[in-house]
mmCIF file of N, CA and C in Angstrom:
data_model
loop_
_atom_site.group_PDB
_atom_site.id
_atom_site.type_symbol
_atom_site.label_atom_id
_atom_site.label_comp_id
_atom_site.label_asym_id
_atom_site.label_seq_id
_atom_site.Cartn_x
_atom_site.Cartn_y
_atom_site.Cartn_z
ATOM 1 N N MET A 1110 15.391 13.411 0.984
ATOM 2 C CA MET A 1110 16.133 13.314 2.215
ATOM 3 C C MET A 1110 17.180 12.214 2.027
ATOM 4 N N HIS A 1111 18.459 12.536 2.210
ATOM 5 C CA HIS A 1111 19.534 11.573 2.029
ATOM 6 C C HIS A 1111 19.897 10.925 3.358
ATOM 7 N N HIS A 1112 20.039 9.608 3.309
ATOM 8 C CA HIS A 1112 20.434 8.845 4.491
ATOM 9 C C HIS A 1112 21.542 7.891 4.092
ATOM 10 N N ASP A 1113 22.482 7.655 4.982
ATOM 11 C CA ASP A 1113 23.551 6.696 4.722
ATOM 12 C C ASP A 1113 23.227 5.323 5.297
ATOM 13 N N ASP A 1114 22.018 5.132 5.741
ATOM 14 C CA ASP A 1114 21.561 3.869 6.283
ATOM 15 C C ASP A 1114 21.564 2.820 5.170
ATOM 16 N N PRO A 1115 22.193 1.650 5.381
ATOM 17 C CA PRO A 1115 22.187 0.603 4.343
ATOM 18 C C PRO A 1115 20.777 0.190 3.927
ATOM 19 N N GLU A 1116 19.810 0.348 4.820
ATOM 20 C CA GLU A 1116 18.440 -0.011 4.489
ATOM 21 C C GLU A 1116 17.780 0.994 3.557
ATOM 22 N N ASP A 1117 18.510 2.058 3.196
ATOM 23 C CA ASP A 1117 18.002 3.024 2.229
ATOM 24 C C ASP A 1117 18.538 2.750 0.829
ATOM 25 N N HIS A 1118 19.248 1.651 0.661
ATOM 26 C CA HIS A 1118 19.860 1.327 -0.629
ATOM 27 C C HIS A 1118 19.469 -0.078 -1.062
ATOM 28 N N TYR A 1119 19.406 -0.287 -2.366
ATOM 29 C CA TYR A 1119 19.100 -1.601 -2.922
ATOM 30 C C TYR A 1119 20.069 -2.615 -2.356
ATOM 31 N N PRO A 1120 19.679 -3.818 -2.000
ATOM 32 C CA PRO A 1120 18.350 -4.414 -2.158
ATOM 33 C C PRO A 1120 17.462 -4.289 -0.923
ATOM 34 N N LEU A 1121 17.901 -3.585 0.097
ATOM 35 C CA LEU A 1121 17.107 -3.480 1.324
ATOM 36 C C LEU A 1121 16.077 -2.354 1.289
ATOM 37 N N TYR A 1122 16.265 -1.410 0.390
ATOM 38 C CA TYR A 1122 15.352 -0.283 0.290
ATOM 39 C C TYR A 1122 13.929 -0.790 0.114
ATOM 40 N N PRO A 1123 12.935 -0.291 0.731
ATOM 41 C CA PRO A 1123 12.795 0.905 1.559
ATOM 42 C C PRO A 1123 12.696 0.615 3.062
ATOM 43 N N LEU A 1124 13.392 -0.396 3.537
ATOM 44 C CA LEU A 1124 13.300 -0.746 4.955
ATOM 45 C C LEU A 1124 13.654 0.408 5.881
ATOM 46 N N GLY A 1125 14.640 1.222 5.501
ATOM 47 C CA GLY A 1125 15.012 2.362 6.334
ATOM 48 C C GLY A 1125 13.862 3.346 6.485
ATOM 49 N N MET A 1126 13.187 3.626 5.387
ATOM 50 C CA MET A 1126 12.052 4.545 5.402
ATOM 51 C C MET A 1126 10.939 3.992 6.301
ATOM 52 N N LEU A 1127 10.663 2.715 6.178
ATOM 53 C CA LEU A 1127 9.632 2.092 7.014
ATOM 54 C C LEU A 1127 10.025 2.141 8.497
ATOM 55 N N ARG A 1128 11.274 1.801 8.785
ATOM 56 C CA ARG A 1128 11.746 1.786 10.175
ATOM 57 C C ARG A 1128 11.709 3.180 10.791
ATOM 58 N N ARG A 1129 12.175 4.182 10.065
ATOM 59 C CA ARG A 1129 12.217 5.549 10.594
ATOM 60 C C ARG A 1129 10.839 6.061 11.012
ATOM 61 N N HIS A 1130 9.803 5.542 10.385
ATOM 62 C CA HIS A 1130 8.454 6.046 10.662
ATOM 63 C C HIS A 1130 7.591 5.035 11.415
ATOM 64 N N GLY A 1131 8.244 4.030 12.000
ATOM 65 C CA GLY A 1131 7.527 3.065 12.825
ATOM 66 C C GLY A 1131 6.640 2.110 12.046
ATOM 67 N N LEU A 1132 6.965 1.884 10.780
ATOM 68 C CA LEU A 1132 6.128 1.030 9.943
ATOM 69 C C LEU A 1132 6.759 -0.318 9.610
ATOM 70 N N ALA A 1133 7.941 -0.593 10.136
ATOM 71 C CA ALA A 1133 8.554 -1.912 9.913
ATOM 72 C C ALA A 1133 7.636 -2.950 10.549
ATOM 73 N N GLY A 1134 7.206 -3.912 9.786
ATOM 74 C CA GLY A 1134 6.308 -4.942 10.291
ATOM 75 C C GLY A 1134 4.843 -4.539 10.330
ATOM 76 N N ALA A 1135 4.515 -3.348 9.820
ATOM 77 C CA ALA A 1135 3.115 -2.907 9.809
ATOM 78 C C ALA A 1135 2.333 -3.680 8.740
ATOM 79 N N GLN A 1136 1.050 -3.451 8.677
ATOM 80 C CA GLN A 1136 0.180 -4.200 7.778
ATOM 81 C C GLN A 1136 0.255 -3.696 6.339
ATOM 82 N N ASP A 1137 0.196 -4.640 5.410
ATOM 83 C CA ASP A 1137 0.181 -4.339 3.978
ATOM 84 C C ASP A 1137 -1.272 -4.380 3.515
ATOM 85 N N LEU A 1138 -1.716 -3.333 2.866
ATOM 86 C CA LEU A 1138 -3.101 -3.239 2.423
ATOM 87 C C LEU A 1138 -3.488 -4.407 1.513
ATOM 88 N N ALA A 1139 -2.618 -4.808 0.610
ATOM 89 C CA ALA A 1139 -2.927 -5.902 -0.322
ATOM 90 C C ALA A 1139 -3.175 -7.215 0.423
ATOM 91 N N GLU A 1140 -2.470 -7.429 1.522
ATOM 92 C CA GLU A 1140 -2.677 -8.653 2.306
ATOM 93 C C GLU A 1140 -4.040 -8.660 2.986
ATOM 94 N N ARG A 1141 -4.561 -7.479 3.285
ATOM 95 C CA ARG A 1141 -5.885 -7.377 3.910
ATOM 96 C C ARG A 1141 -7.014 -7.531 2.900
ATOM 97 N N LEU A 1142 -6.699 -7.330 1.614
ATOM 98 C CA LEU A 1142 -7.711 -7.422 0.561
ATOM 99 C C LEU A 1142 -7.230 -8.393 -0.522
ATOM 100 N N PRO A 1143 -7.091 -9.678 -0.188
ATOM 101 C CA PRO A 1143 -6.494 -10.628 -1.131
ATOM 102 C C PRO A 1143 -7.309 -10.842 -2.408
ATOM 103 N N SER A 1144 -8.593 -10.523 -2.383
ATOM 104 C CA SER A 1144 -9.398 -10.713 -3.589
ATOM 105 C C SER A 1144 -9.248 -9.550 -4.574
ATOM 106 N N TRP A 1145 -8.558 -8.492 -4.173
ATOM 107 C CA TRP A 1145 -8.344 -7.331 -5.038
ATOM 108 C C TRP A 1145 -7.039 -7.520 -5.806
ATOM 109 N N SER A 1146 -7.058 -7.213 -7.092
ATOM 110 C CA SER A 1146 -5.821 -7.233 -7.871
ATOM 111 C C SER A 1146 -5.028 -5.961 -7.563
ATOM 112 N N GLU A 1147 -3.753 -5.983 -7.910
ATOM 113 C CA GLU A 1147 -2.929 -4.794 -7.692
ATOM 114 C C GLU A 1147 -3.474 -3.607 -8.485
ATOM 115 N N SER A 1148 -3.940 -3.850 -9.687
ATOM 116 C CA SER A 1148 -4.475 -2.749 -10.497
ATOM 117 C C SER A 1148 -5.768 -2.194 -9.893
ATOM 118 N N GLU A 1149 -6.607 -3.058 -9.309
ATOM 119 C CA GLU A 1149 -7.817 -2.572 -8.636
ATOM 120 C C GLU A 1149 -7.457 -1.720 -7.424
ATOM 121 N N LEU A 1150 -6.477 -2.167 -6.644
ATOM 122 C CA LEU A 1150 -6.043 -1.377 -5.484
ATOM 123 C C LEU A 1150 -5.457 -0.042 -5.919
ATOM 124 N N ARG A 1151 -4.628 -0.070 -6.934
ATOM 125 C CA ARG A 1151 -3.992 1.162 -7.433
ATOM 126 C C ARG A 1151 -5.062 2.171 -7.853
ATOM 127 N N GLU A 1152 -6.063 1.701 -8.563
ATOM 128 C CA GLU A 1152 -7.115 2.589 -9.068
ATOM 129 C C GLU A 1152 -8.005 3.132 -7.950
ATOM 130 N N ALA A 1153 -8.303 2.305 -6.971
ATOM 131 C CA ALA A 1153 -9.260 2.680 -5.921
ATOM 132 C C ALA A 1153 -8.625 3.358 -4.711
ATOM 133 N N PHE A 1154 -7.303 3.210 -4.541
ATOM 134 C CA PHE A 1154 -6.675 3.664 -3.304
ATOM 135 C C PHE A 1154 -6.832 5.167 -3.058
ATOM 136 N N TRP A 1155 -6.434 6.006 -4.006
ATOM 137 C CA TRP A 1155 -6.425 7.443 -3.735
ATOM 138 C C TRP A 1155 -7.820 8.006 -3.463
ATOM 139 N N PRO A 1156 -8.870 7.570 -4.179
ATOM 140 C CA PRO A 1156 -10.209 8.040 -3.791
ATOM 141 C C PRO A 1156 -10.586 7.609 -2.364
ATOM 142 N N ALA A 1157 -10.234 6.384 -1.966
ATOM 143 C CA ALA A 1157 -10.512 5.926 -0.596
ATOM 144 C C ALA A 1157 -9.696 6.734 0.410
ATOM 145 N N TYR A 1158 -8.457 6.993 0.079
ATOM 146 C CA TYR A 1158 -7.571 7.795 0.928
ATOM 147 C C TYR A 1158 -8.204 9.173 1.160
ATOM 148 N N ARG A 1159 -8.626 9.810 0.068
ATOM 149 C CA ARG A 1159 -9.237 11.137 0.192
ATOM 150 C C ARG A 1159 -10.536 11.088 0.992
ATOM 151 N N ALA A 1160 -11.263 9.980 0.901
ATOM 152 C CA ALA A 1160 -12.534 9.854 1.629
ATOM 153 C C ALA A 1160 -12.343 9.829 3.140
ATOM 154 N N ILE A 1161 -11.188 9.340 3.607
ATOM 155 C CA ILE A 1161 -10.967 9.274 5.062
ATOM 156 C C ILE A 1161 -10.021 10.363 5.556
ATOM 157 N N ARG A 1162 -9.459 11.158 4.654
ATOM 158 C CA ARG A 1162 -8.451 12.157 5.037
ATOM 159 C C ARG A 1162 -9.078 13.335 5.779
ATOM 160 N N ALA A 1163 -8.625 13.526 7.008
ATOM 161 C CA ALA A 1163 -8.973 14.724 7.772
ATOM 162 C C ALA A 1163 -7.775 15.662 7.817
ATOM 163 N N SER A 1164 -6.567 15.072 7.857
ATOM 164 C CA SER A 1164 -5.335 15.861 7.838
ATOM 165 C C SER A 1164 -4.249 15.039 7.148
ATOM 166 N N GLU A 1165 -3.260 15.749 6.600
ATOM 167 C CA GLU A 1165 -2.199 15.072 5.851
ATOM 168 C C GLU A 1165 -0.931 15.916 5.879
ATOM 169 N N THR A 1166 0.191 15.243 6.078
ATOM 170 C CA THR A 1166 1.502 15.876 6.014
ATOM 171 C C THR A 1166 2.455 14.894 5.344
ATOM 172 N N GLU A 1167 3.268 15.372 4.432
ATOM 173 C CA GLU A 1167 4.288 14.507 3.841
ATOM 174 C C GLU A 1167 5.497 14.490 4.767
ATOM 175 N N LEU A 1168 5.954 13.290 5.136
ATOM 176 C CA LEU A 1168 7.083 13.146 6.053
ATOM 177 C C LEU A 1168 8.390 12.860 5.327
ATOM 178 N N GLU A 1169 8.329 12.054 4.286
ATOM 179 C CA GLU A 1169 9.543 11.670 3.570
ATOM 180 C C GLU A 1169 9.145 11.145 2.196
ATOM 181 N N ARG A 1170 9.997 11.393 1.203
ATOM 182 C CA ARG A 1170 9.717 10.829 -0.113
ATOM 183 C C ARG A 1170 10.989 10.582 -0.888
ATOM 184 N N ASN A 1171 10.875 9.648 -1.813
ATOM 185 C CA ASN A 1171 11.966 9.314 -2.711
ATOM 186 C C ASN A 1171 11.338 8.998 -4.061
ATOM 187 N N PHE A 1172 11.460 9.912 -5.005
ATOM 188 C CA PHE A 1172 10.841 9.738 -6.311
ATOM 189 C C PHE A 1172 11.884 9.704 -7.402
ATOM 190 N N GLY A 1173 11.624 8.897 -8.411
ATOM 191 C CA GLY A 1173 12.446 8.826 -9.598
ATOM 192 C C GLY A 1173 11.564 9.007 -10.815
ATOM 193 N N ILE A 1174 12.120 8.740 -11.958
ATOM 194 C CA ILE A 1174 11.391 8.943 -13.207
ATOM 195 C C ILE A 1174 10.186 8.008 -13.348
ATOM 196 N N ASP A 1175 10.241 6.826 -12.739
ATOM 197 C CA ASP A 1175 9.172 5.834 -12.882
ATOM 198 C C ASP A 1175 8.198 5.795 -11.718
ATOM 199 N N GLY A 1176 8.366 6.661 -10.732
ATOM 200 C CA GLY A 1176 7.509 6.671 -9.550
ATOM 201 C C GLY A 1176 8.356 6.753 -8.306
ATOM 202 N N GLY A 1177 7.843 6.244 -7.203
ATOM 203 C CA GLY A 1177 8.634 6.278 -5.984
ATOM 204 C C GLY A 1177 7.842 5.944 -4.752
ATOM 205 N N GLU A 1178 8.432 6.280 -3.628
ATOM 206 C CA GLU A 1178 7.856 5.982 -2.324
ATOM 207 C C GLU A 1178 7.726 7.253 -1.523
ATOM 208 N N ARG A 1179 6.727 7.247 -0.658
ATOM 209 C CA ARG A 1179 6.590 8.353 0.282
ATOM 210 C C ARG A 1179 5.928 7.869 1.558
ATOM 211 N N VAL A 1180 6.231 8.582 2.614
ATOM 212 C CA VAL A 1180 5.569 8.361 3.883
ATOM 213 C C VAL A 1180 4.806 9.641 4.188
ATOM 214 N N LEU A 1181 3.530 9.471 4.431
ATOM 215 C CA LEU A 1181 2.653 10.581 4.776
ATOM 216 C C LEU A 1181 2.146 10.373 6.197
ATOM 217 N N ARG A 1182 1.729 11.442 6.817
ATOM 218 C CA ARG A 1182 1.019 11.332 8.090
ATOM 219 C C ARG A 1182 -0.439 11.633 7.746
ATOM 220 N N LEU A 1183 -1.261 10.597 7.777
ATOM 221 C CA LEU A 1183 -2.682 10.700 7.460
ATOM 222 C C LEU A 1183 -3.462 10.623 8.764
ATOM 223 N N ASN A 1184 -4.178 11.677 9.064
ATOM 224 C CA ASN A 1184 -4.973 11.727 10.298
ATOM 225 C C ASN A 1184 -4.114 11.409 11.524
ATOM 226 N N GLY A 1185 -2.885 11.894 11.504
ATOM 227 C CA GLY A 1185 -1.984 11.731 12.642
ATOM 228 C C GLY A 1185 -1.204 10.432 12.667
ATOM 229 N N ARG A 1186 -1.365 9.570 11.659
ATOM 230 C CA ARG A 1186 -0.699 8.264 11.641
ATOM 231 C C ARG A 1186 0.102 8.099 10.359
ATOM 232 N N PRO A 1187 1.290 7.473 10.442
ATOM 233 C CA PRO A 1187 2.113 7.306 9.245
ATOM 234 C C PRO A 1187 1.564 6.240 8.305
ATOM 235 N N ILE A 1188 1.759 6.494 7.009
ATOM 236 C CA ILE A 1188 1.369 5.546 5.968
ATOM 237 C C ILE A 1188 2.426 5.607 4.866
ATOM 238 N N PHE A 1189 2.863 4.443 4.434
ATOM 239 C CA PHE A 1189 3.864 4.308 3.378
ATOM 240 C C PHE A 1189 3.141 3.938 2.085
ATOM 241 N N VAL A 1190 3.448 4.672 1.013
ATOM 242 C CA VAL A 1190 2.871 4.378 -0.295
ATOM 243 C C VAL A 1190 4.009 4.266 -1.297
ATOM 244 N N SER A 1191 4.095 3.114 -1.948
ATOM 245 C CA SER A 1191 5.069 2.887 -3.013
ATOM 246 C C SER A 1191 4.285 2.724 -4.306
ATOM 247 N N GLU A 1192 4.587 3.587 -5.262
ATOM 248 C CA GLU A 1192 3.815 3.584 -6.502
ATOM 249 C C GLU A 1192 4.750 3.870 -7.663
ATOM 250 N N ASP A 1193 4.922 2.872 -8.508
ATOM 251 C CA ASP A 1193 5.708 3.060 -9.716
ATOM 252 C C ASP A 1193 5.132 2.183 -10.818
ATOM 253 N N ILE A 1194 5.821 2.087 -11.941
ATOM 254 C CA ILE A 1194 5.260 1.329 -13.062
ATOM 255 C C ILE A 1194 5.242 -0.166 -12.814
ATOM 256 N N TRP A 1195 5.992 -0.656 -11.821
ATOM 257 C CA TRP A 1195 6.071 -2.089 -11.550
ATOM 258 C C TRP A 1195 5.258 -2.530 -10.348
ATOM 259 N N ASN A 1196 4.975 -1.627 -9.430
ATOM 260 C CA ASN A 1196 4.526 -2.041 -8.114
ATOM 261 C C ASN A 1196 3.615 -0.981 -7.501
ATOM 262 N N PHE A 1197 2.682 -1.461 -6.679
ATOM 263 C CA PHE A 1197 1.869 -0.570 -5.858
ATOM 264 C C PHE A 1197 1.751 -1.226 -4.494
ATOM 265 N N GLN A 1198 2.153 -0.515 -3.453
ATOM 266 C CA GLN A 1198 2.121 -1.069 -2.106
ATOM 267 C C GLN A 1198 1.768 0.030 -1.111
ATOM 268 N N VAL A 1199 0.930 -0.337 -0.142
ATOM 269 C CA VAL A 1199 0.546 0.568 0.940
ATOM 270 C C VAL A 1199 0.758 -0.175 2.248
ATOM 271 N N VAL A 1200 1.477 0.448 3.180
ATOM 272 C CA VAL A 1200 1.756 -0.139 4.487
ATOM 273 C C VAL A 1200 1.395 0.897 5.545
ATOM 274 N N ALA A 1201 0.661 0.445 6.563
ATOM 275 C CA ALA A 1201 0.268 1.347 7.653
ATOM 276 C C ALA A 1201 -0.061 0.522 8.887
ATOM 277 N N GLY A 1202 -0.260 1.209 9.987
ATOM 278 C CA GLY A 1202 -0.678 0.556 11.217
ATOM 279 C C GLY A 1202 -2.104 0.048 11.118
ATOM 280 N N ALA A 1203 -2.478 -0.788 12.059
ATOM 281 C CA ALA A 1203 -3.771 -1.477 12.018
ATOM 282 C C ALA A 1203 -4.959 -0.517 11.925
ATOM 283 N N GLU A 1204 -4.968 0.545 12.712
ATOM 284 C CA GLU A 1204 -6.117 1.456 12.727
ATOM 285 C C GLU A 1204 -6.323 2.125 11.373
ATOM 286 N N LEU A 1205 -5.242 2.576 10.765
ATOM 287 C CA LEU A 1205 -5.336 3.233 9.472
ATOM 288 C C LEU A 1205 -5.691 2.231 8.368
ATOM 289 N N ILE A 1206 -5.117 1.042 8.421
ATOM 290 C CA ILE A 1206 -5.457 0.006 7.436
ATOM 291 C C ILE A 1206 -6.939 -0.341 7.537
ATOM 292 N N GLU A 1207 -7.457 -0.457 8.765
ATOM 293 C CA GLU A 1207 -8.888 -0.755 8.949
ATOM 294 C C GLU A 1207 -9.754 0.313 8.289
ATOM 295 N N ALA A 1208 -9.400 1.578 8.471
ATOM 296 C CA ALA A 1208 -10.172 2.670 7.878
ATOM 297 C C ALA A 1208 -10.096 2.626 6.350
ATOM 298 N N LEU A 1209 -8.921 2.329 5.816
ATOM 299 C CA LEU A 1209 -8.774 2.237 4.364
ATOM 300 C C LEU A 1209 -9.547 1.056 3.788
ATOM 301 N N VAL A 1210 -9.469 -0.096 4.449
ATOM 302 C CA VAL A 1210 -10.211 -1.279 3.997
ATOM 303 C C VAL A 1210 -11.709 -0.963 3.974
ATOM 304 N N ALA A 1211 -12.213 -0.335 5.015
ATOM 305 C CA ALA A 1211 -13.640 0.008 5.067
ATOM 306 C C ALA A 1211 -14.007 0.969 3.934
ATOM 307 N N ALA A 1212 -13.173 1.973 3.692
ATOM 308 C CA ALA A 1212 -13.446 2.931 2.607
ATOM 309 C C ALA A 1212 -13.398 2.250 1.245
ATOM 310 N N LEU A 1213 -12.427 1.369 1.041
ATOM 311 C CA LEU A 1213 -12.327 0.650 -0.233
ATOM 312 C C LEU A 1213 -13.522 -0.270 -0.437
ATOM 313 N N GLU A 1214 -13.943 -0.956 0.602
ATOM 314 C CA GLU A 1214 -15.103 -1.845 0.483
ATOM 315 C C GLU A 1214 -16.385 -1.055 0.220
ATOM 316 N N ARG A 1215 -16.524 0.116 0.841
ATOM 317 C CA ARG A 1215 -17.692 0.974 0.556
ATOM 318 C C ARG A 1215 -17.681 1.405 -0.905
ATOM 319 N N GLN A 1216 -16.508 1.788 -1.403
ATOM 320 C CA GLN A 1216 -16.371 2.192 -2.805
ATOM 321 C C GLN A 1216 -16.782 1.065 -3.740
ATOM 322 N N ARG A 1217 -16.275 -0.123 -3.465
ATOM 323 C CA ARG A 1217 -16.570 -1.263 -4.324
ATOM 324 C C ARG A 1217 -18.066 -1.598 -4.298
ATOM 325 N N ALA A 1218 -18.687 -1.541 -3.113
ATOM 326 C CA ALA A 1218 -20.125 -1.812 -3.000
ATOM 327 C C ALA A 1218 -20.927 -0.756 -3.754
ATOM 328 N N ALA A 1219 -20.512 0.512 -3.625
ATOM 329 C CA ALA A 1219 -21.220 1.588 -4.315
ATOM 330 C C ALA A 1219 -21.095 1.426 -5.834
ATOM 331 N N ALA A 1220 -19.926 1.042 -6.306
ATOM 332 C CA ALA A 1220 -19.727 0.833 -7.746
ATOM 333 C C ALA A 1220 -20.580 -0.337 -8.234
ATOM 334 N N ARG A 1221 -20.666 -1.363 -7.430
ATOM 335 C CA ARG A 1221 -21.469 -2.544 -7.789
ATOM 336 C C ARG A 1221 -22.958 -2.184 -7.839
ATOM 337 N N ASP A 1222 -23.374 -1.326 -6.911
ATOM 338 C CA ASP A 1222 -24.778 -0.905 -6.845
ATOM 339 C C ASP A 1222 -25.102 0.219 -7.808
ATOM 340 N N GLY A 1223 -24.048 0.785 -8.428
ATOM 341 C CA GLY A 1223 -24.263 1.882 -9.373
ATOM 342 C C GLY A 1223 -24.484 3.227 -8.732
ATOM 343 N N SER A 1224 -24.124 3.358 -7.460
ATOM 344 C CA SER A 1224 -24.264 4.647 -6.778
ATOM 345 C C SER A 1224 -22.888 5.194 -6.447
ATOM 346 N N ALA A 1225 -22.829 6.464 -6.151
ATOM 347 C CA ALA A 1225 -21.571 7.105 -5.773
ATOM 348 C C ALA A 1225 -21.213 6.683 -4.350
ATOM 349 N N PRO A 1226 -19.897 6.597 -4.035
ATOM 350 C CA PRO A 1226 -19.493 6.215 -2.674
ATOM 351 C C PRO A 1226 -19.851 7.257 -1.637
#
């Protein structure tokens, strides 16, 4: 999706994408889980996402050769995921972040206990 919004271009990108979907100023998953490394979050995120997914729709995406960003509607709420070779970031509203944090913590506890999540 092409936009002429300055916030869709470097160095402000992806502010336009966040703003369009009501996620400007929303919570960052990494900030909620400061003891997790970026690589741990990257590895655990999609299984946790699938564990809480009841419905999903892709709203917007911007992908390049090294990865990209997308906004999905997960269980009726928008979520921004930026995933490339340099960075992994997830931004969503409080309710969705709470559900993801709980799913990630369950996964980590199950892995520690040697059982499946």
